[in-house]
Amino acid sequence: MTRWKASLIHLGLSAVIYVALLYLIVFLWYPQPYFAADGGWQGVQLITGVDLVLGPLLTLIVFKSGKPGLRRDLTLIGLLQTVALVWGTWLVYDQRIAMVTYADGSFYTLSTEQVFAAGGQAPAVAVQSSSAPPYAFVRLPADARERQELRLKTVFSGNPMHQLGERYELLGNSNLQEVLAHAVEIGRYPAVSEQNRENLEHFLARYGGTTQDYAFLPLRCRYQTLLLAVRRADGSVVDSLDINPSKTAVPPPPVVDMPPAK
């Protein structure tokens, strides 16, 4: 057997594992519309390097038919690749999107570590939710002065609003209208760039309807800030638009506090 054939066999076996991991990353751990913005590509690149490159490349380098100690070398390569793959898979899994939280006008993605750091009701909400990822809502005080004091407190304490786990509740019928009421005016963005206009046109062509059928809200992920499209009729998440909500032709309207739902 030549070294190239041995390397290709190793690559084929690695590809089987790679396809399974790719499915987990794309569809379960970093699902759309969060894949590109929250680390999905970085996870795929890490797994690709460990699974499809590291092992087969080492086999190509060390394999020589009849070489003394070849079985030992191949065993060490297998162990090295296994350890690296387990470590890489755990890292990608640990940084997966564990929750998406709405707080004070924007959605935020949270990793498992951030969910537990939020404390309070955060872990319970993550378990109770039937959606993947689970969606949470941060309930602000009903009094306007208390709301403003809370905002200032989070700024100076370094504990962001979207990680106030003691104020978490499931995102649903009891608070959905408050979320939809804070949607941005999507008509401001096509004027900023041709790319924004094309992104919006492609979105409508794919999902149908008009802009009035959707609420567009800032989505703040690890690597990008986008607009999250939510269907007004039922509150379901449709997709994200590659439009940065902070880059507008005119200043965005201030967040208007809504009275708590009864």
Coordinates of C-alpha atoms in Angstrom, one line a residue:
M1 CA 0.0 0.0 0.0
T2 CA 1.3 3.4 -0.9
R3 CA 1.3 6.4 1.5
W4 CA -1.2 8.2 -0.7
K5 CA -3.7 5.3 -0.6
A6 CA -3.3 5.0 3.2
S7 CA -3.9 8.7 3.6
L8 CA -7.0 8.5 1.4
I9 CA -8.4 5.7 3.5
H10 CA -7.7 7.7 6.6
L11 CA -9.4 10.7 5.0
G12 CA -12.5 8.6 4.1
L13 CA -12.9 7.4 7.6
S14 CA -12.4 10.9 9.0
A15 CA -15.0 12.2 6.5
V16 CA -17.7 10.0 8.0
I17 CA -17.1 11.5 11.4
Y18 CA -16.9 15.0 9.9
V19 CA -20.3 14.8 8.2
A20 CA -21.9 13.8 11.5
L21 CA -20.3 16.7 13.3
L22 CA -21.1 19.1 10.5
Y23 CA -24.8 18.2 10.9
L24 CA -24.7 18.9 14.6
I25 CA -23.0 22.2 14.1
V26 CA -25.1 23.5 11.3
F27 CA -28.6 22.3 12.4
L28 CA -28.4 21.9 16.2
W29 CA -25.6 23.9 17.8
Y30 CA -25.5 27.0 15.5
P31 CA -28.8 26.9 13.6
Q32 CA -29.9 29.6 11.2
P33 CA -30.3 32.5 11.3
Y34 CA -27.4 32.6 13.7
F35 CA -24.8 30.3 12.1
A36 CA -22.5 32.8 10.4
A37 CA -22.9 35.6 12.9
D38 CA -22.4 33.6 16.1
G39 CA -19.5 31.3 15.4
G40 CA -20.8 28.5 13.2
W41 CA -18.2 29.1 10.6
Q42 CA -15.4 29.2 13.2
G43 CA -16.6 25.8 14.5
V44 CA -16.7 24.2 11.1
Q45 CA -13.2 25.5 10.4
L46 CA -11.9 24.1 13.7
I47 CA -13.4 20.7 13.1
T48 CA -12.2 20.7 9.4
G49 CA -8.6 21.3 10.5
V50 CA -8.7 18.7 13.2
D51 CA -10.6 15.9 11.4
L52 CA -9.9 16.3 7.7
V53 CA -6.4 17.8 7.7
L54 CA -4.5 16.7 10.8
G55 CA -4.9 13.0 10.8
P56 CA -4.7 12.2 7.0
L57 CA -1.7 14.6 6.7
L58 CA 0.2 12.9 9.5
T59 CA -0.6 9.5 7.9
L60 CA 0.7 10.8 4.5
I61 CA 4.0 11.9 6.2
V62 CA 4.8 8.9 8.3
F63 CA 3.4 6.0 6.3
K64 CA 5.8 3.7 4.5
S65 CA 4.9 0.1 3.7
G66 CA 7.1 -2.3 5.7
K67 CA 8.5 0.5 7.9
P68 CA 9.5 -0.8 11.4
G69 CA 7.2 0.5 14.1
L70 CA 4.6 1.6 11.5
R71 CA 1.7 0.2 13.6
R72 CA 2.9 2.1 16.6
D73 CA 3.2 5.3 14.6
L74 CA -0.3 4.9 13.1
T75 CA -1.7 4.2 16.6
L76 CA -0.1 7.4 18.0
I77 CA -1.6 9.4 15.0
G78 CA -5.0 7.9 15.8
L79 CA -4.7 8.8 19.4
L80 CA -3.5 12.3 18.7
Q81 CA -6.4 12.9 16.2
T82 CA -8.9 11.5 18.6
V83 CA -7.8 13.7 21.5
A84 CA -7.7 16.8 19.3
L85 CA -11.1 16.0 17.8
V86 CA -12.7 15.5 21.2
W87 CA -11.2 18.7 22.5
G88 CA -12.3 20.6 19.4
T89 CA -15.8 19.2 19.4
W90 CA -16.2 20.0 23.1
L91 CA -15.1 23.6 22.5
V92 CA -17.5 24.0 19.6
Y93 CA -20.3 22.5 21.7
D94 CA -19.6 24.5 24.8
Q95 CA -19.7 27.8 22.8
R96 CA -23.0 26.8 21.0
I97 CA -26.0 29.1 21.1
A98 CA -27.7 28.1 24.3
M99 CA -30.3 30.9 24.4
V100 CA -31.5 34.0 22.5
T101 CA -32.6 36.8 24.8
Y102 CA -34.6 39.9 24.2
A103 CA -33.7 42.9 26.3
D104 CA -34.5 46.6 25.9
G105 CA -35.0 46.7 22.2
S106 CA -32.5 44.0 20.9
F107 CA -32.0 40.3 20.8
Y108 CA -28.8 38.8 22.1
T109 CA -27.3 35.3 21.7
L110 CA -25.9 33.6 24.8
S111 CA -23.5 30.7 25.2
T112 CA -24.0 28.1 27.9
E113 CA -21.5 29.8 30.1
Q114 CA -23.4 33.1 29.7
V115 CA -26.7 31.5 30.6
F116 CA -25.4 30.1 33.9
A117 CA -23.5 33.4 34.6
A118 CA -26.9 35.2 34.2
G119 CA -28.3 33.0 37.0
G120 CA -31.8 33.7 38.3
Q121 CA -34.4 32.2 36.0
A122 CA -32.1 31.8 33.0
P123 CA -31.3 28.1 33.4
A124 CA -35.0 27.3 34.2
V125 CA -36.2 29.2 31.1
A126 CA -33.7 27.4 28.9
V127 CA -35.1 24.0 30.1
Q128 CA -38.7 25.0 29.9
S129 CA -38.6 26.4 26.4
S130 CA -39.8 24.1 23.6
S131 CA -37.9 25.9 20.9
A132 CA -34.2 25.4 19.9
P133 CA -32.6 27.7 20.8
P134 CA -34.8 28.8 23.6
Y135 CA -36.0 32.4 23.7
A136 CA -36.1 34.6 26.8
F137 CA -37.5 38.0 27.6
V138 CA -36.1 40.4 30.2
R139 CA -38.9 42.0 32.1
L140 CA -38.1 45.6 33.0
P141 CA -39.7 47.6 35.9
A142 CA -43.1 49.1 35.1
D143 CA -42.0 52.5 36.5
A144 CA -40.1 54.7 34.0
R145 CA -37.7 56.0 36.7
E146 CA -36.9 52.5 37.9
R147 CA -36.3 51.4 34.3
Q148 CA -33.8 54.2 33.8
E149 CA -32.1 53.5 37.1
L150 CA -31.8 49.8 36.1
R151 CA -30.2 50.8 32.7
L152 CA -27.7 53.0 34.5
K153 CA -26.9 50.3 37.0
T154 CA -26.1 47.8 34.3
V155 CA -23.8 50.2 32.6
F156 CA -21.8 50.9 35.7
S157 CA -21.8 47.4 37.1
G158 CA -20.7 45.8 33.9
N159 CA -23.5 43.3 34.1
P160 CA -25.4 43.8 30.8
M161 CA -29.2 44.1 30.7
H162 CA -29.6 40.9 28.7
Q163 CA -27.9 38.8 31.4
L164 CA -30.1 39.8 34.3
G165 CA -31.3 36.3 34.9
E166 CA -33.6 37.3 37.8
R167 CA -35.7 39.1 35.3
Y168 CA -36.0 36.4 32.7
E169 CA -39.2 34.9 31.5
L170 CA -40.2 32.8 28.5
L171 CA -40.7 34.8 25.3
G172 CA -44.4 34.3 24.4
N173 CA -47.8 35.7 24.2
S174 CA -47.5 37.6 27.4
N175 CA -44.7 39.8 26.2
L176 CA -44.5 39.4 22.4
Q177 CA -46.4 42.6 21.7
E178 CA -43.8 44.6 23.7
V179 CA -41.1 43.1 21.5
L180 CA -42.9 43.8 18.2
A181 CA -43.6 47.4 19.3
H182 CA -39.8 48.1 19.4
A183 CA -39.2 47.0 15.8
V184 CA -37.0 49.3 13.7
E185 CA -38.2 51.1 10.7
I186 CA -36.9 48.9 7.9
G187 CA -37.5 51.5 5.3
R188 CA -34.5 53.6 6.5
Y189 CA -31.9 51.0 5.6
P190 CA -32.1 50.6 1.8
A191 CA -31.1 54.3 1.5
V192 CA -27.8 53.6 3.3
S193 CA -26.4 51.2 0.6
E194 CA -27.3 49.2 -2.4
Q195 CA -26.4 46.0 -0.6
N196 CA -29.0 46.8 2.1
R197 CA -31.6 47.2 -0.6
E198 CA -30.7 43.9 -2.3
N199 CA -30.7 42.1 1.0
L200 CA -34.2 43.3 1.8
E201 CA -35.4 42.5 -1.7
H202 CA -34.0 38.9 -1.5
F203 CA -35.6 38.4 1.9
L204 CA -39.0 39.4 0.6
A205 CA -38.6 37.3 -2.6
R206 CA -37.8 34.3 -0.5
Y207 CA -40.4 34.6 2.2
G208 CA -43.1 36.6 0.5
G209 CA -45.4 39.3 1.8
T210 CA -44.4 42.9 2.5
T211 CA -42.2 44.5 5.1
Q212 CA -45.4 45.2 7.1
D213 CA -45.8 41.4 7.7
Y214 CA -42.5 41.3 9.7
A215 CA -40.9 43.0 12.6
F216 CA -37.2 43.7 12.3
L217 CA -35.1 44.0 15.5
P218 CA -31.4 44.3 16.2
L219 CA -29.7 40.9 16.7
R220 CA -26.4 41.2 18.5
C221 CA -24.2 38.1 18.1
R222 CA -20.5 37.4 18.8
Y223 CA -19.2 38.3 15.4
Q224 CA -21.9 40.4 13.8
T225 CA -24.9 42.6 14.5
L226 CA -27.8 41.9 12.2
L227 CA -31.5 42.5 11.9
L228 CA -33.7 39.6 13.0
A229 CA -37.0 39.2 11.1
V230 CA -39.9 38.1 13.2
R231 CA -43.3 37.3 11.7
R232 CA -45.9 39.6 13.2
A233 CA -48.8 37.1 12.9
D234 CA -47.4 34.5 15.2
G235 CA -44.0 35.9 16.5
S236 CA -42.0 33.1 14.8
V237 CA -38.4 33.9 13.9
V238 CA -38.1 33.9 10.1
D239 CA -34.5 34.8 9.2
S240 CA -31.8 37.4 9.7
L241 CA -30.8 40.2 7.3
D242 CA -27.2 41.1 6.8
I243 CA -27.9 44.7 7.7
N244 CA -26.2 46.5 10.6
P245 CA -28.9 48.3 12.5
S246 CA -26.4 50.9 13.8
K247 CA -25.6 52.1 10.2
T248 CA -28.6 54.2 9.1
A249 CA -29.2 57.3 7.1
V250 CA -31.1 58.9 9.9
P251 CA -30.9 58.4 13.7
P252 CA -32.9 55.4 14.9
P253 CA -36.0 56.2 17.0
P254 CA -35.5 55.8 20.8
V255 CA -36.8 52.7 22.5
V256 CA -40.3 53.5 23.8
D257 CA -41.2 51.8 27.1
M258 CA -44.3 49.8 26.9
P259 CA -46.6 49.1 29.9
P260 CA -46.4 45.5 31.2
A261 CA -48.8 43.1 29.6
K262 CA -51.8 42.2 31.7

